[in-house]
Amino acid sequence: MIDDLWYKNGVFYCLSIGTYMDANGDGIGDFKGLLRRLDYLHGLGVTAIWLMPFQPSPGKDDGYDISDYYGVDPRYGTLGDFVEFTHGCQQRGIRVIVDLVVNHTSDAHPWFRDARSSPDSQHRDWYVWADKKPASASKGMVFPGVQKSTWTHDKEAKAWFFHRFYDFQPDLNTSNPYVQAEILKIMGFWIQLGVSGFRMDAVPFVISTKGAKVRTPVEQYDMLRSLREFLQWRQGNAIILAEANVLPETDMEYFGKDGDRMHMMFNFHVNQNLFYAMASADSRPLAKALKATKPRPASAQWGLFLRNHDELDLGRLSKAQRAVVFKNFGPDKNMQLYDRGIRRRLAPMLGGDRRRLELAYSLMCTLPGTPVIRYGDEIGMGDNLDLPERNCARTPMQWSTEPHAGFTESDKPCSPVIDEGPYGYEHINVAKQRRDPNSMLNWTERIIRMRKEVPEIGWGDFRVIATRDPAILAIRYDWRNNSVLFVHNLDEKPREASFSVGLAGDEGKHLINLLSEDHSEANDRGKHALMLEAYGYRWYRVGGLDYLLKRTDIDGVNANHPE
Ligand code: NOJ
Ligand code: CA
């Protein structure tokens, strides 16, 4: 495998333009403002930005309700500004992927307006209709507790329409060939404007069969191949990163047995088990999740994340496991959402404990995949539980101690900045942390740099190393005649870890610490004994620092001969 598939070994950063610079229509901020923030992201070292929806939208679901796929919301600027932005990224070697939200449109989209106007309208069949209320109307809601139904009656259309999400987000009839052609056209458009791919929203629902008569929706996986085929023809190195919270046994359906479907998927399975591991200090279910999600084509990659802009969805854990995570990270009802998740930001979930934050980040950076950082987590931003639903973790970026955290000069920012308590902008902001060598921001910057120096994680084969202590997770990666090893202590108490690296010969004897001077030598029986402090983590190179000289040009010729 040629090792220039850029997404296999990068550091992604997710942001929404509206929370980076205030899009309040005063002409300051928007894409022009974002362009000015690029040097910050360049300094942080991220290799790709995932830009959340910025197209014209009534904004009832933070832009995931699009009313024009070929434009920029005027609050954020113009298409001209957008191209200046992608160009600015390119200049700095940063790639951009944008959201592709095509499971549904906004009900304000001209297609839906036309569709509802008459049964004979050109766009009628672009949506999913029923004459009578379907029996399944009270099933399959994505936002239980908030969303009442998946079918809503439309007076103008004199019919019911299907919406997997909120009632202002009518589902597109994605089986309609005209809709399919339009989706390709949307991709082609943004590719032409300088993006390197898409974060595809709600993929299982996009490819699902939809309709009043559909009892059990079936995924039409072939659609994924058509999307990829088109993209690869238009731009060979563009990718799709799929949002698909699915069970491990269907992973290969999404990646494609021959690697001919999605390039990347978010690893929701590992995400949930990772939070369970941190809450319980038991690494075993996480190790199991890593093994379950191991099979994937060589060209495919996982997106590894801690928190995103939605709730932390714990729906796939057992009831008992979920209860443990709730108890530790979101005990109040107000912190929980949709009967399955936690809506807080990472830092408050971990009690603002720097040791736990570093542990969490160290895990995200060293588990198999490409890390995806949520904006603001690099400075340990907090949340505002007074804001409804998921909005509590979508507050503006805290840039400085200036009014409104330097987010806007206006008196009325479109979204309130956190201005009180320990996470208020006067305490937590970029400018302050930039000046402090020991800040979270500077730690994150260093860990990103180190992550980029360890391509073994993105490219290599991994195995979980037995330590006999459930609180310890040890993983080794092998790639092109080199190995690296990562050890994490999930417990609040110090732990002694004893293990053998599992490589034949003398190779596993020396472990060179990449983050401190604390190296390790194996004893006579080839075992390492480490004393890990509470929440401690270690990044080691196996052998010496001659790894660049030892690295082979092709895979599968490890002189180490893993057992
Ligand atoms: C998933 C997105 O992450 C979420 O924010 C959104 O509400 C739904 N898809 C609907 O587009
Ligand atoms: Ca503004």
Coordinates of C-alpha atoms and ligand atoms in Angstrom, one line a residue:
M1 CA 0.0 0.0 0.0
I2 CA 1.4 3.4 -0.9
D3 CA 1.5 5.4 2.2
D4 CA 0.2 8.7 0.9
L5 CA -3.5 8.2 1.7
W6 CA -3.6 11.5 3.7
Y7 CA -6.6 10.5 5.9
K8 CA -5.0 7.3 7.2
N9 CA -2.6 9.3 9.4
G10 CA -3.7 12.8 10.2
V11 CA -5.2 14.9 13.0
F12 CA -8.7 16.2 12.2
Y13 CA -10.3 19.2 13.8
C14 CA -14.0 19.8 13.8
L15 CA -15.5 23.2 13.9
S16 CA -18.6 25.1 13.0
I17 CA -18.1 28.6 11.5
G18 CA -20.8 30.1 13.6
T19 CA -19.1 29.3 16.9
Y20 CA -15.6 30.3 15.7
M21 CA -16.5 33.9 14.7
D22 CA -19.8 35.5 15.4
A23 CA -22.1 35.3 12.3
N24 CA -24.4 38.2 13.4
G25 CA -24.5 40.0 10.1
D26 CA -22.2 42.8 11.1
G27 CA -19.7 42.0 8.4
I28 CA -17.1 40.9 11.0
G29 CA -16.5 37.2 11.4
D30 CA -17.9 34.6 9.0
F31 CA -15.5 33.0 6.4
K32 CA -13.3 36.1 6.4
G33 CA -12.9 35.7 10.2
L34 CA -12.3 32.0 9.9
L35 CA -9.6 32.7 7.4
R36 CA -7.8 34.8 10.0
R37 CA -8.0 32.0 12.5
L38 CA -6.3 29.5 10.2
D39 CA -2.8 30.4 11.6
Y40 CA -4.0 29.2 15.0
L41 CA -5.0 25.9 13.5
H42 CA -1.8 25.7 11.6
G43 CA 0.1 26.3 14.8
L44 CA -1.9 23.6 16.6
G45 CA -0.8 21.2 13.9
V46 CA -4.1 19.8 12.6
T47 CA -4.0 18.3 9.2
A48 CA -7.6 18.6 8.2
I49 CA -10.6 20.6 9.2
W50 CA -14.1 19.2 9.2
L51 CA -16.3 22.2 8.6
M52 CA -19.9 21.8 9.8
P53 CA -22.8 23.0 7.7
F54 CA -22.5 26.6 6.5
Q55 CA -25.1 26.6 3.6
P56 CA -28.2 28.7 3.6
S57 CA -30.5 27.3 6.3
P58 CA -33.3 28.4 8.7
G59 CA -30.8 27.2 11.4
K60 CA -33.3 25.2 13.4
D61 CA -30.9 22.3 13.7
D62 CA -27.6 24.2 13.7
G63 CA -27.4 24.1 9.9
Y64 CA -28.3 20.5 9.5
D65 CA -31.5 21.8 7.8
I66 CA -30.2 23.0 4.5
S67 CA -32.3 25.2 2.1
D68 CA -29.8 25.5 -0.7
Y69 CA -27.0 23.0 -1.3
Y70 CA -25.1 25.3 -3.7
G71 CA -24.5 28.4 -1.6
V72 CA -23.1 30.0 1.6
D73 CA -25.5 31.3 4.2
P74 CA -25.2 35.1 3.8
R75 CA -24.5 35.4 7.6
Y76 CA -21.2 33.6 6.9
G77 CA -20.2 35.4 3.7
T78 CA -20.2 34.5 0.0
L79 CA -19.0 31.7 -2.2
G80 CA -16.0 34.0 -3.0
D81 CA -15.2 34.1 0.8
F82 CA -15.5 30.3 0.9
V83 CA -13.0 29.8 -1.9
E84 CA -10.6 32.2 -0.2
F85 CA -10.9 30.0 2.9
T86 CA -10.2 26.7 1.1
H87 CA -7.3 28.4 -0.6
G88 CA -6.0 29.6 2.7
C89 CA -6.2 26.1 4.0
Q90 CA -4.4 24.7 1.0
Q91 CA -1.6 27.3 1.5
R92 CA -1.0 26.0 5.0
G93 CA -1.2 22.3 4.0
I94 CA -4.6 21.9 5.8
R95 CA -7.3 19.9 4.0
V96 CA -11.0 20.7 4.4
I97 CA -13.9 18.3 4.5
V98 CA -17.5 19.6 4.6
D99 CA -20.7 18.1 5.8
L100 CA -22.9 16.3 3.2
V101 CA -26.4 16.5 4.7
V102 CA -28.5 14.7 2.1
N103 CA -30.8 12.4 4.2
H104 CA -33.2 15.4 4.4
T105 CA -33.6 19.0 3.5
S106 CA -35.1 21.9 5.4
D107 CA -38.8 22.3 4.9
A108 CA -37.9 25.7 3.5
H109 CA -36.0 24.2 0.6
P110 CA -37.5 25.1 -2.8
W111 CA -37.7 21.3 -3.6
F112 CA -39.9 20.7 -0.6
R113 CA -42.0 23.8 -1.3
D114 CA -42.6 22.6 -4.8
A115 CA -43.2 19.0 -3.7
R116 CA -45.9 20.0 -1.2
S117 CA -47.6 22.3 -3.7
S118 CA -49.2 19.5 -5.7
P119 CA -49.2 15.7 -6.2
D120 CA -48.1 16.4 -9.8
S121 CA -45.2 18.7 -9.0
Q122 CA -41.8 18.0 -10.4
H123 CA -40.3 17.4 -6.9
R124 CA -43.2 15.5 -5.3
D125 CA -41.4 12.1 -5.5
W126 CA -38.2 13.7 -4.1
Y127 CA -39.7 13.2 -0.7
V128 CA -41.5 10.4 1.1
W129 CA -45.3 10.7 1.3
A130 CA -48.4 8.8 2.6
D131 CA -52.1 9.5 2.2
K132 CA -52.9 8.2 5.7
K133 CA -50.9 8.3 8.9
P134 CA -48.6 5.3 8.7
A135 CA -48.8 2.8 11.5
S136 CA -45.1 3.3 12.1
A137 CA -45.4 7.0 12.8
S138 CA -44.6 6.7 16.4
K139 CA -41.5 4.6 15.8
G140 CA -37.9 5.2 14.9
M141 CA -37.4 8.8 16.2
V142 CA -33.8 9.8 16.5
F143 CA -34.5 12.4 19.2
P144 CA -36.9 10.6 21.6
G145 CA -38.4 12.8 24.2
V146 CA -38.2 15.9 21.9
Q147 CA -39.4 14.5 18.5
K148 CA -42.9 13.1 18.8
S149 CA -43.2 11.2 15.5
T150 CA -41.5 10.3 12.2
W151 CA -44.5 11.3 10.0
T152 CA -46.2 14.7 10.0
H153 CA -49.3 15.8 8.2
D154 CA -48.8 18.7 5.8
K155 CA -51.9 20.8 5.1
E156 CA -50.7 22.2 1.8
A157 CA -49.7 18.8 0.5
K158 CA -52.8 17.2 2.0
A159 CA -50.5 14.2 2.8
W160 CA -48.2 12.9 5.5
F161 CA -44.4 13.2 5.0
F162 CA -41.6 11.1 6.5
H163 CA -38.9 12.7 8.6
R164 CA -36.4 10.6 10.5
F165 CA -35.3 13.6 12.4
Y166 CA -37.2 16.8 13.4
D167 CA -40.5 17.6 11.5
F168 CA -38.8 20.6 9.7
Q169 CA -36.4 18.1 8.1
P170 CA -38.4 16.1 5.5
D171 CA -36.5 13.0 4.3
L172 CA -35.4 13.0 0.7
N173 CA -36.5 10.0 -1.2
T174 CA -32.9 8.8 -1.8
S175 CA -34.1 5.8 -3.9
N176 CA -35.3 8.3 -6.6
P177 CA -32.6 8.4 -9.4
Y178 CA -33.0 12.1 -9.8
V179 CA -32.3 12.7 -6.1
Q180 CA -29.3 10.4 -6.4
A181 CA -28.0 12.4 -9.4
E182 CA -28.4 15.6 -7.4
I183 CA -26.4 14.2 -4.5
L184 CA -23.5 13.5 -6.9
K185 CA -23.9 17.0 -8.3
I186 CA -23.6 18.5 -4.8
M187 CA -20.4 16.6 -4.2
G188 CA -19.0 17.6 -7.5
F189 CA -19.8 21.3 -6.8
W190 CA -17.9 21.5 -3.5
I191 CA -15.0 19.4 -4.8
Q192 CA -14.6 22.0 -7.5
L193 CA -14.4 24.7 -4.8
G194 CA -11.4 23.1 -3.1
V195 CA -12.6 20.6 -0.5
S196 CA -11.0 17.2 0.0
G197 CA -14.1 15.3 0.8
F198 CA -17.2 15.0 3.0
R199 CA -18.4 14.1 6.4
M200 CA -21.5 12.3 5.3
D201 CA -24.4 12.9 7.7
A202 CA -26.7 10.0 8.9
V203 CA -25.4 7.5 6.4
P204 CA -27.5 4.5 7.5
F205 CA -30.7 6.6 7.0
V206 CA -29.6 7.9 3.6
I207 CA -29.2 4.4 2.2
S208 CA -32.3 3.0 4.0
T209 CA -35.4 2.0 2.2
K210 CA -38.1 4.6 3.2
G211 CA -41.8 4.7 2.9
A212 CA -45.2 4.1 4.5
K213 CA -45.1 0.4 3.5
V214 CA -41.5 -0.2 4.7
R215 CA -41.8 -2.2 7.9
T216 CA -38.1 -3.0 8.4
P217 CA -35.9 -0.5 6.6
V218 CA -33.1 -2.2 4.6
E219 CA -29.8 -0.6 3.9
Q220 CA -28.9 -0.3 0.2
Y221 CA -25.2 -0.6 0.6
D222 CA -24.5 -0.4 -3.2
M223 CA -25.4 3.3 -3.1
L224 CA -22.1 3.8 -1.2
R225 CA -20.1 2.5 -4.0
S226 CA -21.7 4.8 -6.5
L227 CA -20.9 7.8 -4.3
R228 CA -17.3 6.8 -4.0
E229 CA -16.9 5.9 -7.7
F230 CA -18.1 9.4 -8.7
L231 CA -15.9 11.1 -6.1
Q232 CA -12.8 9.2 -7.1
W233 CA -13.4 10.0 -10.7
R234 CA -13.8 13.7 -10.0
Q235 CA -10.9 13.9 -7.6
G236 CA -8.7 10.9 -6.9
N237 CA -7.7 11.7 -3.3
A238 CA -11.0 13.0 -2.0
I239 CA -12.7 11.0 0.8
I240 CA -16.0 10.3 2.5
L241 CA -16.1 10.1 6.3
A242 CA -19.3 8.4 7.2
E243 CA -21.4 9.1 10.3
A244 CA -22.8 5.7 10.9
N245 CA -23.4 4.5 14.5
V246 CA -23.6 0.8 13.6
L247 CA -22.7 -2.6 15.0
P248 CA -19.3 -4.0 14.2
E249 CA -20.7 -6.8 12.1
T250 CA -21.9 -4.3 9.5
D251 CA -18.7 -2.3 9.4
M252 CA -17.5 -4.1 6.3
E253 CA -20.7 -3.3 4.5
Y254 CA -19.9 0.3 4.9
F255 CA -16.2 0.1 4.1
G256 CA -16.8 -2.4 1.3
K257 CA -15.1 -5.8 1.2
D258 CA -12.7 -4.5 -1.5
G259 CA -12.4 -1.1 0.1
D260 CA -14.7 0.3 -2.5
R261 CA -17.2 2.1 -0.3
M262 CA -16.6 4.6 2.6
H263 CA -13.0 5.7 3.2
M264 CA -13.6 6.5 6.8
M265 CA -16.2 6.0 9.5
F266 CA -16.4 7.4 13.0
N267 CA -15.8 4.6 15.5
F268 CA -18.9 5.0 17.7
H269 CA -18.4 1.5 19.0
V270 CA -15.0 2.3 20.4
N271 CA -16.2 5.7 21.5
Q272 CA -18.9 4.3 23.9
N273 CA -16.6 1.6 25.3
L274 CA -13.8 4.2 25.7
F275 CA -16.0 6.3 28.0
Y276 CA -17.1 3.2 29.8
A277 CA -13.4 2.3 30.3
M278 CA -12.7 5.7 31.7
A279 CA -15.7 5.6 34.0
S280 CA -15.1 2.1 35.3
A281 CA -11.3 1.7 35.1
D282 CA -12.0 -1.5 33.3
S283 CA -10.3 -1.8 29.9
R284 CA -11.7 -5.2 28.9
P285 CA -14.8 -4.1 27.1
L286 CA -12.7 -1.5 25.2
A287 CA -10.2 -4.1 24.2
K288 CA -13.1 -6.2 23.0
A289 CA -14.5 -3.3 21.0
L290 CA -11.0 -2.7 19.4
K291 CA -10.9 -6.3 18.3
A292 CA -14.4 -6.2 17.0
T293 CA -13.7 -3.2 14.9
K294 CA -10.3 -4.4 13.7
P295 CA -11.4 -5.9 10.4
R296 CA -11.3 -3.3 7.7
P297 CA -9.7 -2.9 4.2
A298 CA -6.2 -1.6 4.2
S299 CA -7.2 1.7 2.6
A300 CA -10.0 2.3 5.2
Q301 CA -9.6 4.3 8.4
W302 CA -11.5 4.9 11.6
G303 CA -12.2 8.4 12.9
L304 CA -11.4 8.3 16.6
F305 CA -13.2 10.9 18.7
L306 CA -14.0 11.7 22.3
R307 CA -16.8 14.2 22.1
N308 CA -18.6 15.7 19.1
H309 CA -21.3 18.3 18.6
D310 CA -24.1 15.8 19.5
E311 CA -24.8 14.0 22.7
L312 CA -22.3 11.3 23.8
D313 CA -24.5 8.4 22.6
L314 CA -24.3 5.4 25.0
G315 CA -27.1 3.5 23.4
R316 CA -25.0 0.5 22.5
L317 CA -23.7 -0.2 26.0
S318 CA -25.5 -2.5 28.3
K319 CA -27.9 -0.9 30.8
A320 CA -25.5 -1.6 33.6
Q321 CA -22.6 -0.1 31.7
R322 CA -24.6 3.0 30.7
A323 CA -25.5 3.5 34.3
V324 CA -21.8 3.5 35.3
V325 CA -21.0 6.2 32.7
F326 CA -24.0 8.3 33.7
K327 CA -23.1 8.1 37.3
N328 CA -19.5 9.2 36.7
F329 CA -19.9 11.7 33.9
G330 CA -23.5 12.9 33.8
P331 CA -25.3 12.1 37.0
D332 CA -28.0 14.9 36.8
K333 CA -31.0 14.4 34.5
N334 CA -30.2 17.8 33.0
M335 CA -26.9 16.4 31.8
Q336 CA -28.5 13.5 30.0
L337 CA -30.4 13.5 26.7
Y338 CA -32.6 11.4 24.5
D339 CA -32.7 8.6 27.1
R340 CA -29.3 7.4 25.9
G341 CA -26.6 9.9 26.2
I342 CA -24.8 12.8 27.9
R343 CA -24.8 16.2 26.4
R344 CA -21.8 17.7 28.2
R345 CA -18.4 18.8 27.0
L346 CA -15.4 16.6 27.7
A347 CA -13.7 18.8 30.4
P348 CA -16.6 19.1 32.8
M349 CA -17.4 15.4 32.3
L350 CA -13.9 14.6 33.6
G351 CA -14.2 17.1 36.5
G352 CA -11.7 19.4 34.8
D353 CA -9.0 17.0 36.0
R354 CA -6.0 17.6 33.9
R355 CA -4.7 14.1 34.4
R356 CA -7.9 12.6 33.2
L357 CA -8.0 15.0 30.2
E358 CA -4.5 14.0 29.2
L359 CA -5.4 10.3 29.6
A360 CA -8.4 10.7 27.4
Y361 CA -6.5 12.6 24.7
S362 CA -3.6 10.2 24.9
L363 CA -6.0 7.4 24.3
M364 CA -7.7 9.2 21.4
C365 CA -4.4 9.8 19.8
T366 CA -3.1 6.2 20.2
L367 CA -6.1 4.0 19.5
P368 CA -6.3 2.7 15.9
G369 CA -7.5 5.4 13.6
T370 CA -7.2 9.1 12.9
P371 CA -8.0 11.4 15.9
V372 CA -10.9 13.9 15.4
I373 CA -10.7 16.8 17.9
R374 CA -13.7 18.9 18.7
Y375 CA -13.0 22.6 18.7
G376 CA -12.4 24.0 22.2
D377 CA -11.5 20.7 23.7
E378 CA -7.8 21.6 23.1
I379 CA -8.2 24.3 25.8
G380 CA -10.6 22.3 28.0
M381 CA -13.8 24.4 27.3
G382 CA -16.9 23.8 29.4
D383 CA -20.6 23.7 28.6
N384 CA -23.7 25.7 29.3
L385 CA -26.5 23.4 30.6
D386 CA -29.0 26.2 30.5
L387 CA -29.0 25.9 26.7
P388 CA -31.5 23.4 25.2
E389 CA -30.6 19.9 24.0
R390 CA -27.2 19.6 22.3
N391 CA -26.7 23.4 22.2
C392 CA -25.1 23.3 25.6
A393 CA -21.8 22.0 24.1
R394 CA -21.9 24.4 21.1
T395 CA -20.9 27.6 22.8
P396 CA -18.5 30.0 21.1
M397 CA -14.8 29.4 21.0
Q398 CA -13.0 31.3 23.8
W399 CA -10.2 33.2 22.2
S400 CA -9.2 35.8 24.8
T401 CA -10.2 37.8 27.9
E402 CA -11.7 40.5 25.6
P403 CA -15.5 41.0 25.8
H404 CA -17.4 37.9 24.6
A405 CA -14.0 36.1 24.6
G406 CA -12.9 37.9 21.5
F407 CA -15.6 36.0 19.6
T408 CA -17.4 39.2 18.5
E409 CA -17.4 43.0 18.9
S410 CA -21.2 43.0 18.9
D411 CA -23.2 43.4 22.1
K412 CA -25.5 40.5 21.1
P413 CA -23.5 37.5 20.0
C414 CA -25.7 34.9 18.1
S415 CA -24.8 32.4 20.8
P416 CA -23.9 33.2 24.4
V417 CA -20.2 32.9 25.4
I418 CA -19.6 31.1 28.7
D419 CA -18.8 33.9 31.0
E420 CA -19.1 32.6 34.5
G421 CA -17.8 29.7 36.7
P422 CA -14.5 27.9 36.3
Y423 CA -15.0 27.4 32.5
G424 CA -15.8 31.1 31.9
Y425 CA -13.7 32.7 29.2
E426 CA -11.7 34.8 31.6
H427 CA -10.2 31.6 32.9
I428 CA -10.3 29.4 29.9
N429 CA -9.1 31.0 26.7
V430 CA -6.6 30.6 23.9
A431 CA -4.6 33.7 24.5
K432 CA -3.9 32.9 28.1
Q433 CA -3.0 29.3 27.4
R434 CA -0.8 30.2 24.5
R435 CA 1.5 32.1 26.9
D436 CA 1.6 29.3 29.5
P437 CA 4.0 26.5 28.6
N438 CA 2.1 24.1 30.8
S439 CA -1.3 24.9 29.5
M440 CA -3.7 22.3 28.1
L441 CA -3.4 24.0 24.7
N442 CA 0.4 23.6 24.6
W443 CA 0.2 20.1 25.9
T444 CA -2.3 19.3 23.1
E445 CA -0.1 20.9 20.5
R446 CA 2.9 18.8 21.7
I447 CA 0.8 15.6 21.7
I448 CA -0.4 16.3 18.1
R449 CA 3.1 16.8 17.0
M450 CA 4.2 13.5 18.6
R451 CA 1.2 11.8 17.1
K452 CA 2.3 12.9 13.7
E453 CA 5.7 11.4 14.3
V454 CA 4.2 8.0 14.9
P455 CA 2.7 6.9 11.6
E456 CA 2.7 3.3 12.9
I457 CA -0.6 4.1 14.6
G458 CA -2.4 5.2 11.4
W459 CA -0.8 2.5 9.2
G460 CA 0.2 -0.4 11.3
D461 CA -1.3 -3.6 12.6
F462 CA -2.2 -3.6 16.3
R463 CA -2.6 -6.0 19.1
V464 CA -3.7 -5.6 22.7
I465 CA -0.9 -6.8 25.0
A466 CA -1.9 -8.8 28.0
T467 CA -1.0 -7.3 31.4
R468 CA -3.4 -9.2 33.7
D469 CA -4.6 -5.9 35.2
P470 CA -8.0 -4.7 33.8
A471 CA -7.1 -1.1 34.7
I472 CA -4.2 -1.1 32.2
L473 CA -4.5 -1.0 28.5
A474 CA -1.4 -1.8 26.5
I475 CA -1.3 -1.7 22.7
R476 CA 1.5 -2.4 20.3
Y477 CA 1.6 -1.4 16.7
D478 CA 3.9 -2.9 14.0
W479 CA 4.6 -1.3 10.7
R480 CA 7.4 -1.6 8.3
N481 CA 9.9 -3.3 10.6
N482 CA 9.1 -0.9 13.5
S483 CA 7.0 -1.2 16.6
V484 CA 5.6 1.3 19.1
L485 CA 3.8 0.6 22.4
F486 CA 1.3 2.6 24.4
V487 CA 0.3 1.9 28.0
H488 CA -2.5 3.6 29.8
N489 CA -3.6 3.4 33.4
L490 CA -7.4 4.0 33.6
D491 CA -7.4 4.0 37.4
E492 CA -7.4 6.8 39.9
K493 CA -4.7 4.9 41.8
P494 CA -1.1 4.2 40.8
R495 CA -0.7 0.7 39.2
E496 CA 2.2 -1.5 38.4
A497 CA 2.1 -3.0 35.0
S498 CA 4.0 -6.1 34.1
F499 CA 4.1 -7.4 30.5
S500 CA 6.3 -8.7 27.7
V501 CA 6.2 -6.7 24.5
G502 CA 5.6 -10.0 22.6
L503 CA 8.4 -9.6 19.9
A504 CA 10.9 -12.3 19.2
G505 CA 14.6 -11.8 19.9
D506 CA 16.0 -8.8 21.7
E507 CA 13.8 -6.2 20.0
G508 CA 11.3 -5.9 22.9
K509 CA 14.0 -5.4 25.5
H510 CA 14.3 -1.6 25.3
L511 CA 11.4 0.7 25.4
I512 CA 12.3 4.3 24.6
N513 CA 9.9 6.8 26.1
L514 CA 8.8 9.4 23.6
L515 CA 7.4 11.9 26.1
S516 CA 9.9 11.8 29.0
E517 CA 13.3 10.4 30.0
D518 CA 11.7 7.5 31.8
H519 CA 12.7 4.5 29.6
S520 CA 12.2 0.8 30.3
E521 CA 14.5 -2.2 30.2
A522 CA 13.2 -5.7 30.3
N523 CA 14.3 -8.1 33.1
D524 CA 16.0 -11.4 32.4
R525 CA 12.7 -13.1 31.5
G526 CA 12.0 -10.4 29.0
K527 CA 9.4 -8.7 31.1
H528 CA 8.9 -5.0 31.7
A529 CA 7.7 -3.7 35.0
L530 CA 6.3 -0.1 34.9
M531 CA 5.1 2.0 37.8
L532 CA 2.2 4.1 36.4
E533 CA 0.9 7.0 38.4
A534 CA -2.9 7.6 38.6
Y535 CA -4.3 8.1 35.1
G536 CA -0.7 7.7 33.8
Y537 CA 0.2 7.1 30.2
R538 CA 3.4 6.1 28.3
W539 CA 4.3 6.3 24.6
Y540 CA 7.3 4.1 23.7
R541 CA 9.2 3.2 20.7
V542 CA 10.3 -0.4 20.8
G543 CA 14.0 -0.9 20.3
G544 CA 16.1 2.3 19.6
L545 CA 15.6 5.6 17.9
D546 CA 17.0 4.2 14.7
Y547 CA 13.5 3.5 13.5
L548 CA 13.8 5.8 10.4
L549 CA 16.9 3.9 9.3
K550 CA 15.2 0.6 10.0
R551 CA 11.9 1.4 8.3
T552 CA 11.3 -0.8 5.2
D553 CA 9.7 0.5 2.1
I554 CA 7.0 -2.0 1.9
D555 CA 4.7 -3.8 4.4
G556 CA 5.1 -7.4 5.7
V557 CA 8.8 -7.6 6.0
N558 CA 9.1 -7.2 9.8
A559 CA 12.5 -8.5 10.9
N560 CA 10.9 -8.5 14.4
H561 CA 8.6 -11.4 13.5
P562 CA 5.7 -10.7 15.8
E563 CA 4.9 -13.9 17.7
Ligands
NOJ1 C1 -26.4 14.0 12.7 C2 -25.8 15.3 13.1 O1 -24.5 15.1 13.7 C3 -26.8 16.0 14.0 O2 -26.2 17.2 14.6 C4 -28.0 16.3 13.2 O3 -29.0 16.8 14.1 C5 -28.5 15.1 12.5 N1 -27.5 14.3 11.9 C6 -29.6 15.5 11.5 O4 -28.9 16.0 10.4
CA2 CA -19.8 38.9 13.1

